mmCIF file of C-alpha atoms in Angstrom:
data_model
loop_
_atom_site.group_PDB
_atom_site.id
_atom_site.type_symbol
_atom_site.label_atom_id
_atom_site.label_comp_id
_atom_site.label_asym_id
_atom_site.label_seq_id
_atom_site.Cartn_x
_atom_site.Cartn_y
_atom_site.Cartn_z
ATOM 1 C CA MET A 1 -24.491 37.094 -19.196
ATOM 2 C CA THR A 2 -27.340 35.908 -17.292
ATOM 3 C CA ASP A 3 -29.566 37.636 -15.228
ATOM 4 C CA ASN A 4 -30.555 34.995 -12.687
ATOM 5 C CA ILE A 5 -27.125 34.411 -10.855
ATOM 6 C CA ALA A 6 -27.059 31.272 -8.577
ATOM 7 C CA PRO A 7 -26.209 32.356 -4.704
ATOM 8 C CA ASN A 8 -23.001 32.317 -3.633
ATOM 9 C CA ILE A 9 -21.469 32.755 -6.625
ATOM 10 C CA PRO A 10 -19.892 36.015 -8.087
ATOM 11 C CA SER A 11 -21.431 37.071 -11.351
ATOM 12 C CA ASP A 12 -17.616 37.721 -12.601
ATOM 13 C CA VAL A 13 -16.608 34.269 -12.423
ATOM 14 C CA THR A 14 -19.474 32.705 -13.858
ATOM 15 C CA VAL A 15 -19.052 31.225 -17.611
ATOM 16 C CA ASP A 16 -21.833 32.803 -19.964
ATOM 17 C CA LEU A 17 -23.395 29.873 -21.939
ATOM 18 C CA SER A 18 -25.903 31.704 -23.151
ATOM 19 C CA SER A 19 -23.802 33.317 -25.935
ATOM 20 C CA ALA A 20 -23.162 29.675 -26.811
ATOM 21 C CA ASN A 21 -24.985 27.523 -29.458
ATOM 22 C CA VAL A 22 -27.148 25.448 -26.940
ATOM 23 C CA THR A 23 -28.215 21.919 -28.098
ATOM 24 C CA ALA A 24 -29.306 18.376 -26.697
ATOM 25 C CA LYS A 25 -30.001 15.084 -27.825
ATOM 26 C CA GLY A 26 -32.924 12.769 -26.808
ATOM 27 C CA SER A 27 -35.020 15.548 -25.577
ATOM 28 C CA SER A 28 -38.708 15.227 -24.591
ATOM 29 C CA ASN A 29 -41.125 16.221 -26.958
ATOM 30 C CA LEU A 30 -43.339 17.835 -24.243
ATOM 31 C CA ASP A 31 -44.251 21.428 -24.623
ATOM 32 C CA GLY A 32 -42.128 23.776 -22.374
ATOM 33 C CA PHE A 33 -39.930 20.988 -21.488
ATOM 34 C CA ASP A 34 -38.246 20.355 -24.812
ATOM 35 C CA ASP A 35 -35.689 23.575 -24.828
ATOM 36 C CA PRO A 36 -32.172 22.969 -23.433
ATOM 37 C CA ARG A 37 -31.673 26.780 -22.868
ATOM 38 C CA ASN A 38 -34.295 26.466 -19.901
ATOM 39 C CA ILE A 39 -31.713 25.240 -17.535
ATOM 40 C CA LEU A 40 -29.658 28.282 -18.038
ATOM 41 C CA LYS A 41 -32.044 30.716 -16.624
ATOM 42 C CA SER A 42 -31.807 29.391 -12.754
ATOM 43 C CA THR A 43 -30.486 26.812 -10.406
ATOM 44 C CA ASP A 44 -33.133 27.503 -8.049
ATOM 45 C CA GLY A 45 -34.334 23.849 -8.515
ATOM 46 C CA VAL A 46 -37.876 24.845 -9.441
ATOM 47 C CA ASP A 47 -39.757 22.889 -12.030
ATOM 48 C CA GLY A 48 -42.266 23.829 -14.705
ATOM 49 C CA ALA A 49 -42.593 24.688 -18.316
ATOM 50 C CA GLY A 50 -39.894 26.898 -19.580
ATOM 51 C CA LYS A 51 -37.773 26.169 -16.203
ATOM 52 C CA THR A 52 -37.164 22.533 -16.923
ATOM 53 C CA TRP A 53 -35.652 20.465 -19.687
ATOM 54 C CA LEU A 54 -36.371 16.773 -19.824
ATOM 55 C CA LEU A 55 -35.275 14.010 -21.871
ATOM 56 C CA ALA A 56 -37.686 11.697 -23.579
ATOM 57 C CA ASP A 57 -38.806 8.466 -21.633
ATOM 58 C CA ASP A 58 -36.014 5.762 -20.953
ATOM 59 C CA THR A 59 -33.662 7.741 -23.102
ATOM 60 C CA ALA A 60 -29.811 8.383 -22.711
ATOM 61 C CA GLY A 61 -28.884 11.720 -24.170
ATOM 62 C CA TYR A 62 -26.912 14.791 -23.559
ATOM 63 C CA TRP A 63 -26.734 18.731 -23.209
ATOM 64 C CA GLN A 64 -24.114 20.864 -24.890
ATOM 65 C CA ALA A 65 -23.241 24.272 -25.105
ATOM 66 C CA ILE A 66 -21.001 24.889 -28.347
ATOM 67 C CA GLY A 67 -18.402 28.099 -29.037
ATOM 68 C CA VAL A 68 -18.710 30.171 -25.763
ATOM 69 C CA SER A 69 -18.175 33.819 -26.828
ATOM 70 C CA THR A 70 -15.707 34.460 -24.462
ATOM 71 C CA GLY A 71 -13.511 32.029 -25.922
ATOM 72 C CA THR A 72 -11.308 29.384 -24.060
ATOM 73 C CA PHE A 73 -12.010 29.076 -20.365
ATOM 74 C CA SER A 74 -11.167 26.794 -17.674
ATOM 75 C CA PRO A 75 -14.088 25.704 -15.104
ATOM 76 C CA ALA A 76 -13.587 24.973 -11.506
ATOM 77 C CA LEU A 77 -17.169 24.409 -10.716
ATOM 78 C CA LEU A 78 -20.291 23.020 -11.951
ATOM 79 C CA ARG A 79 -23.579 23.467 -10.201
ATOM 80 C CA LEU A 80 -26.576 21.372 -11.044
ATOM 81 C CA SER A 81 -30.150 21.847 -10.116
ATOM 82 C CA ASN A 82 -32.174 18.372 -10.507
ATOM 83 C CA THR A 83 -35.590 18.101 -11.916
ATOM 84 C CA ARG A 84 -38.396 16.246 -9.763
ATOM 85 C CA GLN A 85 -40.711 16.876 -12.609
ATOM 86 C CA ASP A 86 -43.230 13.814 -12.817
ATOM 87 C CA GLY A 87 -40.757 11.815 -10.530
ATOM 88 C CA ARG A 88 -38.354 12.278 -13.225
ATOM 89 C CA GLY A 89 -34.212 13.370 -12.781
ATOM 90 C CA THR A 90 -30.886 12.688 -13.626
ATOM 91 C CA LYS A 91 -29.271 9.884 -11.946
ATOM 92 C CA ALA A 92 -25.774 9.720 -13.481
ATOM 93 C CA PHE A 93 -23.641 12.270 -15.629
ATOM 94 C CA ALA A 94 -20.347 13.019 -16.951
ATOM 95 C CA ILE A 95 -18.787 16.315 -18.302
ATOM 96 C CA THR A 96 -16.563 16.438 -21.461
ATOM 97 C CA GLY A 97 -14.924 19.645 -22.464
ATOM 98 C CA PHE A 98 -14.015 20.365 -25.965
ATOM 99 C CA PRO A 99 -11.869 20.594 -28.495
ATOM 100 C CA SER A 100 -9.857 18.100 -26.029
ATOM 101 C CA ASN A 101 -12.478 15.746 -25.743
ATOM 102 C CA ALA A 102 -11.412 15.103 -21.864
ATOM 103 C CA VAL A 103 -13.932 13.747 -19.379
ATOM 104 C CA ALA A 104 -13.804 15.804 -16.326
ATOM 105 C CA ASN A 105 -12.713 14.398 -12.836
ATOM 106 C CA LEU A 106 -15.019 15.914 -10.036
ATOM 107 C CA SER A 107 -14.949 16.195 -6.575
ATOM 108 C CA TYR A 108 -17.776 16.436 -4.300
ATOM 109 C CA THR A 109 -19.745 16.034 -0.984
ATOM 110 C CA ASP A 110 -21.917 12.763 -0.728
ATOM 111 C CA PRO A 111 -25.174 14.199 0.486
ATOM 112 C CA GLN A 112 -25.846 10.800 2.344
ATOM 113 C CA THR A 113 -22.425 10.335 4.297
ATOM 114 C CA GLY A 114 -21.375 13.891 4.177
ATOM 115 C CA LYS A 115 -17.681 12.763 2.967
ATOM 116 C CA HIS A 116 -15.969 13.614 -0.050
ATOM 117 C CA ALA A 117 -15.620 11.503 -3.077
ATOM 118 C CA PHE A 118 -14.679 11.682 -6.449
ATOM 119 C CA CYS A 119 -16.372 10.611 -9.909
ATOM 120 C CA ASP A 120 -15.641 10.919 -13.579
ATOM 121 C CA GLU A 121 -17.939 9.120 -16.135
ATOM 122 C CA LEU A 122 -20.610 8.250 -13.857
ATOM 123 C CA CYS A 123 -21.044 11.251 -11.362
ATOM 124 C CA PRO A 124 -24.206 10.692 -9.371
ATOM 125 C CA LEU A 125 -26.897 13.940 -8.852
ATOM 126 C CA ALA A 126 -28.797 13.688 -5.696
ATOM 127 C CA HIS A 127 -32.708 13.663 -6.155
ATOM 128 C CA SER A 128 -33.781 15.110 -2.679
ATOM 129 C CA SER A 129 -36.555 17.439 -2.522
ATOM 130 C CA ASN A 130 -34.926 19.688 -0.181
ATOM 131 C CA LYS A 131 -31.698 20.193 -2.247
ATOM 132 C CA SER A 132 -32.176 23.193 -4.637
ATOM 133 C CA TYR A 133 -28.549 22.087 -6.146
ATOM 134 C CA GLN A 134 -25.067 19.969 -6.006
ATOM 135 C CA ASP A 135 -21.994 21.369 -6.449
ATOM 136 C CA PHE A 136 -19.335 19.294 -8.272
ATOM 137 C CA PHE A 137 -15.447 20.649 -8.399
ATOM 138 C CA PHE A 138 -13.059 20.001 -11.111
ATOM 139 C CA VAL A 139 -9.838 18.032 -9.831
ATOM 140 C CA ASN A 140 -8.063 18.676 -13.223
ATOM 141 C CA VAL A 141 -7.649 21.463 -15.651
ATOM 142 C CA ILE A 142 -9.358 21.589 -18.853
ATOM 143 C CA ASN A 143 -9.233 24.515 -21.099
ATOM 144 C CA MET A 144 -12.379 24.406 -23.415
ATOM 145 C CA ASP A 145 -14.558 26.441 -25.661
ATOM 146 C CA SER A 146 -17.377 23.948 -25.348
ATOM 147 C CA VAL A 147 -18.783 21.716 -22.875
ATOM 148 C CA ARG A 148 -21.223 18.352 -23.140
ATOM 149 C CA LEU A 149 -23.324 16.859 -20.297
ATOM 150 C CA ASN A 150 -24.074 13.397 -20.961
ATOM 151 C CA ILE A 151 -26.946 11.963 -18.937
ATOM 152 C CA SER A 152 -26.647 7.733 -18.830
ATOM 153 C CA ASP A 153 -29.092 7.012 -15.960
ATOM 154 C CA TRP A 154 -32.175 8.356 -14.445
ATOM 155 C CA TYR A 155 -34.897 8.662 -11.854
ATOM 156 C CA GLY A 156 -38.447 7.703 -12.641
ATOM 157 C CA SER A 157 -39.283 7.590 -16.149
ATOM 158 C CA GLY A 158 -36.286 9.573 -17.532
ATOM 159 C CA GLY A 159 -33.394 12.214 -17.225
ATOM 160 C CA GLY A 160 -33.783 16.052 -17.119
ATOM 161 C CA LEU A 161 -32.238 19.295 -15.450
ATOM 162 C CA ASP A 162 -33.748 22.391 -13.993
ATOM 163 C CA GLY A 163 -30.392 24.051 -13.804
ATOM 164 C CA LEU A 164 -26.564 24.426 -14.950
ATOM 165 C CA LEU A 165 -23.841 26.789 -13.984
ATOM 166 C CA LEU A 166 -20.070 26.778 -14.644
ATOM 167 C CA ALA A 167 -17.763 29.085 -12.875
ATOM 168 C CA GLU A 168 -14.198 29.843 -13.011
ATOM 169 C CA ASP A 169 -11.316 30.217 -10.418
ATOM 170 C CA PRO A 170 -10.868 34.089 -10.058
ATOM 171 C CA LEU A 171 -7.269 33.224 -10.147
ATOM 172 C CA PRO A 172 -5.184 31.696 -13.303
ATOM 173 C CA ARG A 173 -5.508 27.773 -13.282
ATOM 174 C CA THR A 174 -2.776 25.938 -15.136
ATOM 175 C CA ALA A 175 -1.822 22.441 -15.061
ATOM 176 C CA THR A 176 1.449 23.640 -12.911
ATOM 177 C CA SER A 177 -0.022 26.411 -10.727
ATOM 178 C CA SER A 178 -3.382 24.956 -9.970
ATOM 179 C CA SER A 179 -2.460 23.784 -6.457
ATOM 180 C CA ALA A 180 -1.205 27.360 -5.565
ATOM 181 C CA SER A 181 -4.651 28.799 -7.168
ATOM 182 C CA LEU A 182 -6.692 26.334 -4.920
ATOM 183 C CA SER A 183 -5.428 27.416 -1.743
ATOM 184 C CA SER A 184 -6.091 30.888 -2.372
ATOM 185 C CA ALA A 185 -8.381 32.627 -0.367
ATOM 186 C CA THR A 186 -9.997 34.418 -3.258
ATOM 187 C CA SER A 187 -11.021 31.039 -5.250
ATOM 188 C CA ILE A 188 -14.563 29.034 -4.983
ATOM 189 C CA ASN A 189 -14.641 27.136 -1.743
ATOM 190 C CA PRO A 190 -16.656 23.885 -1.733
ATOM 191 C CA THR A 191 -17.248 24.350 1.684
ATOM 192 C CA ASN A 192 -19.030 27.932 1.782
ATOM 193 C CA SER A 193 -21.133 26.703 -1.465
ATOM 194 C CA ALA A 194 -22.244 23.208 -0.103
ATOM 195 C CA SER A 195 -24.506 21.053 -1.951
ATOM 196 C CA THR A 196 -27.078 21.440 1.098
ATOM 197 C CA ALA A 197 -27.610 25.259 0.328
ATOM 198 C CA LYS A 198 -30.676 26.600 -0.651
ATOM 199 C CA ALA A 199 -31.687 29.253 -3.112
ATOM 200 C CA ASP A 200 -33.433 31.005 -0.403
ATOM 201 C CA GLN A 201 -30.310 31.682 1.605
ATOM 202 C CA PRO A 202 -28.420 34.613 -0.659
ATOM 203 C CA THR A 203 -24.862 35.643 0.349
ATOM 204 C CA THR A 204 -23.492 38.839 -1.419
ATOM 205 C CA ALA A 205 -20.657 38.398 -4.003
ATOM 206 C CA SER A 206 -18.328 40.321 -2.109
ATOM 207 C CA ALA A 207 -18.480 38.187 0.898
ATOM 208 C CA VAL A 208 -18.040 34.943 -1.135
ATOM 209 C CA ALA A 209 -15.232 36.514 -3.448
ATOM 210 C CA ALA A 210 -13.313 37.369 0.195
ATOM 211 C CA THR A 211 -13.566 33.565 1.233
ATOM 212 C CA VAL A 212 -13.788 31.450 -1.975
ATOM 213 C CA THR A 213 -11.456 28.783 -3.587
ATOM 214 C CA VAL A 214 -11.698 25.520 -5.452
ATOM 215 C CA THR A 215 -9.720 22.997 -2.867
ATOM 216 C CA PRO A 216 -9.536 19.252 -3.392
ATOM 217 C CA PRO A 217 -11.001 17.245 -0.505
ATOM 218 C CA PRO A 218 -8.360 16.434 2.071
ATOM 219 C CA SER A 219 -6.691 13.284 1.799
ATOM 220 C CA SER A 220 -7.461 10.483 3.874
ATOM 221 C CA SER A 221 -4.141 9.403 4.434
ATOM 222 C CA ASN A 222 -2.523 9.798 7.986
ATOM 223 C CA LYS A 223 0.771 11.151 8.259
ATOM 224 C CA LEU A 224 3.083 10.024 10.803
ATOM 225 C CA SER A 225 5.120 12.607 13.143
ATOM 226 C CA PRO A 226 8.911 12.891 12.925
ATOM 227 C CA GLY A 227 8.918 11.109 16.336
ATOM 228 C CA GLU A 228 6.715 8.229 15.053
ATOM 229 C CA ASP A 229 8.810 7.882 12.006
ATOM 230 C CA VAL A 230 12.089 7.657 14.222
ATOM 231 C CA GLY A 231 10.460 5.140 16.522
ATOM 232 C CA ILE A 232 9.793 2.879 13.772
ATOM 233 C CA ALA A 233 13.172 2.905 12.077
ATOM 234 C CA VAL A 234 14.765 2.094 15.429
ATOM 235 C CA GLY A 235 12.327 -0.834 15.874
ATOM 236 C CA VAL A 236 13.253 -2.000 12.544
ATOM 237 C CA VAL A 237 16.864 -2.025 13.037
ATOM 238 C CA VAL A 238 16.519 -3.697 16.513
ATOM 239 C CA PHE A 239 14.236 -6.373 14.913
ATOM 240 C CA VAL A 240 16.991 -6.986 12.285
ATOM 241 C CA LEU A 241 19.930 -7.100 14.750
ATOM 242 C CA LEU A 242 17.978 -9.660 16.898
ATOM 243 C CA LEU A 243 17.180 -11.859 13.543
ATOM 244 C CA ILE A 244 21.008 -12.013 12.648
ATOM 245 C CA ALA A 245 22.428 -12.645 16.271
ATOM 246 C CA LEU A 246 19.230 -15.399 16.303
ATOM 247 C CA LEU A 247 20.728 -17.007 13.079
ATOM 248 C CA PHE A 248 24.300 -16.635 14.042
ATOM 249 C CA PHE A 249 23.480 -18.959 17.482
ATOM 250 C CA LEU A 250 21.490 -21.203 15.539
ATOM 251 C CA ARG A 251 23.976 -22.086 12.838
ATOM 252 C CA ARG A 252 26.547 -22.138 15.576
ATOM 253 C CA LYS A 253 24.552 -24.955 17.392
ATOM 254 C CA ALA A 254 23.982 -26.663 14.217
ATOM 255 C CA ARG A 255 27.976 -26.601 13.494
ATOM 256 C CA GLN A 256 28.531 -28.181 17.210
ATOM 257 C CA ARG A 257 25.824 -30.786 17.092
ATOM 258 C CA SER A 258 27.026 -32.132 13.090
ATOM 259 C CA HIS A 259 30.614 -32.413 14.490
ATOM 260 C CA SER A 260 29.845 -34.305 17.876
ATOM 261 C CA SER A 261 27.442 -36.602 15.375
ATOM 262 C CA SER A 262 29.980 -36.905 13.007
ATOM 263 C CA PRO A 263 30.963 -40.895 12.250
ATOM 264 C CA HIS A 264 34.453 -39.687 11.207
ATOM 265 C CA GLY A 265 34.964 -38.068 14.738
ATOM 266 C CA ASP A 266 33.796 -41.193 16.514
ATOM 267 C CA ARG A 267 35.818 -43.366 14.269
ATOM 268 C CA HIS A 268 39.251 -41.166 14.994
ATOM 269 C CA SER A 269 38.031 -41.384 19.235
ATOM 270 C CA LYS A 270 37.967 -45.046 18.642
ATOM 271 C CA MET A 271 41.029 -45.439 16.788
ATOM 272 C CA SER A 272 42.841 -43.511 19.381
ATOM 273 C CA ARG A 273 41.825 -45.327 22.197
ATOM 274 C CA ALA A 274 42.533 -48.506 20.083
ATOM 275 C CA GLU A 275 46.047 -47.291 19.568
ATOM 276 C CA LEU A 276 46.603 -46.128 23.107
ATOM 277 C CA GLU A 277 45.601 -49.718 24.394
ATOM 278 C CA GLY A 278 47.754 -51.469 21.385
ATOM 279 C CA ASN A 279 50.542 -49.328 22.439
ATOM 280 C CA SER A 280 50.318 -50.128 26.015
ATOM 281 C CA ALA A 281 50.294 -53.972 25.369
ATOM 282 C CA ARG A 282 53.154 -53.610 23.047
ATOM 283 C CA TYR A 283 55.068 -51.658 25.572
ATOM 284 C CA GLU A 284 54.222 -54.412 28.190
ATOM 285 C CA LYS A 285 55.145 -57.429 26.295
ATOM 286 C CA HIS A 286 58.508 -55.787 25.090
ATOM 287 C CA SER A 287 59.421 -54.895 28.774
ATOM 288 C CA SER A 288 58.369 -59.035 29.349
ATOM 289 C CA VAL A 289 60.639 -60.017 26.494
ATOM 290 C CA GLN A 290 63.801 -57.533 27.695
ATOM 291 C CA ALA A 291 63.427 -58.980 31.366
ATOM 292 C CA ARG A 292 63.345 -62.309 30.395
ATOM 293 C CA GLU A 293 66.611 -61.299 28.229
ATOM 294 C CA MET A 294 68.480 -59.869 31.123
ATOM 295 C CA ASP A 295 71.744 -61.146 32.471
ATOM 296 C CA PRO A 296 71.077 -63.993 35.425
ATOM 297 C CA ASP A 297 72.954 -62.047 37.813
ATOM 298 C CA THR A 298 71.021 -58.540 37.003
ATOM 299 C CA ARG A 299 67.604 -60.478 37.640
ATOM 300 C CA LEU A 300 68.928 -62.150 40.715
ATOM 301 C CA HIS A 301 69.992 -58.853 41.900
ATOM 302 C CA GLU A 302 66.798 -56.948 41.163
ATOM 303 C CA MET A 303 64.944 -60.088 42.673
ATOM 304 C CA ASP A 304 67.359 -59.651 45.679
ATOM 305 C CA ASN A 305 65.305 -56.614 46.319
ATOM 306 C CA GLY A 306 62.105 -57.985 46.598
ATOM 307 C CA GLY A 307 62.497 -60.415 49.557
ATOM 308 C CA GLN A 308 60.457 -63.356 49.147
ATOM 309 C CA ALA A 309 60.198 -62.922 45.768
ATOM 310 C CA HIS A 310 63.856 -63.669 45.341
ATOM 311 C CA GLU A 311 63.436 -67.555 45.969
ATOM 312 C CA ILE A 312 60.470 -67.926 43.405
ATOM 313 C CA GLY A 313 62.040 -65.503 40.996
ATOM 314 C CA GLY A 314 65.578 -67.444 41.714
ATOM 315 C CA ASP A 315 63.619 -70.765 41.372
ATOM 316 C CA HIS A 316 61.959 -69.741 38.349
ATOM 317 C CA PHE A 317 64.922 -68.480 36.832
ATOM 318 C CA LYS A 318 66.909 -71.519 37.505
ATOM 319 C CA GLN A 319 64.439 -73.507 35.897
ATOM 320 C CA GLU A 320 64.522 -71.459 32.757
ATOM 321 C CA MET A 321 67.961 -71.427 32.536
ATOM 322 C CA ASP A 322 68.326 -75.026 33.167
ATOM 323 C CA GLY A 323 65.648 -75.758 30.456
ATOM 324 C CA LYS A 324 67.501 -73.288 27.998
ATOM 325 C CA SER A 325 70.517 -75.122 28.662
ATOM 326 C CA LEU A 326 68.866 -78.601 28.165
ATOM 327 C CA THR A 327 67.476 -77.314 25.178
ATOM 328 C CA HIS A 328 70.707 -75.813 24.060
ATOM 329 C CA ASP A 329 72.567 -79.495 24.603
ATOM 330 C CA THR A 330 69.983 -81.249 23.074
#
């Protein structure tokens, strides 16, 4: 176990990386800055030979600890102290656990916006001189016995670090029970170990252990209240009913319009009027023929009821009778 434990982190939850085989790839050849074990000593953010590990100029590389003596562990927190040696520093990194070779999904507080964010293969590391360290929290549970930190981008001439620390959650963390563990009051809480904290503001381990937990950032989605849910449901139902009623009304109007403008309907109307007129004409003609063929006495009797029409009718009738007689005789 290292002697220089970072503030706010109880020593019984830190992972003892000093017992592992610590190596690096792409290290600088500057004396006092080439030993990857330098960053296990502290996370107070102080640069200098024997305290800082640097990569060579414009070179990507990695730092790793292979075979931790305590065996398998599941880290909940990663604390990094960036270097500012000669303007250098790590800009983007990723954490990989072995033997699973899984890249960690991390959550953190953006020091510029103050909002929670997530990262995996390109996690940003702040380079501000007023920040001793920055904390990252493991979202996914990774059981590992070795760990690697890959550096893919840097500030200035090259990357590097002043400190690295891994801490486990005091409660067991598994893929199925991590939610319950993260909500416990005895885990590491990112709100109590903010990235803006400094090494000269220590807090006792017992006080931290009583308030900690690794909690994921709050969800940005807003849930509706039950009353709002019911209101939305009623509104949707009313809208659907109104839509159905409108469609029914439009369909009925279309049918009426189609029926009134149909050529067959108009033809039937015309045929009906023609038939009525024809029937009326035929009726009048038929009545006239019957009147002519009536018995003369009957016609005279009927005309007699007409007063003056009797003489006209009678003469006309006699003329017709005389004509018929003459025709008949001829």
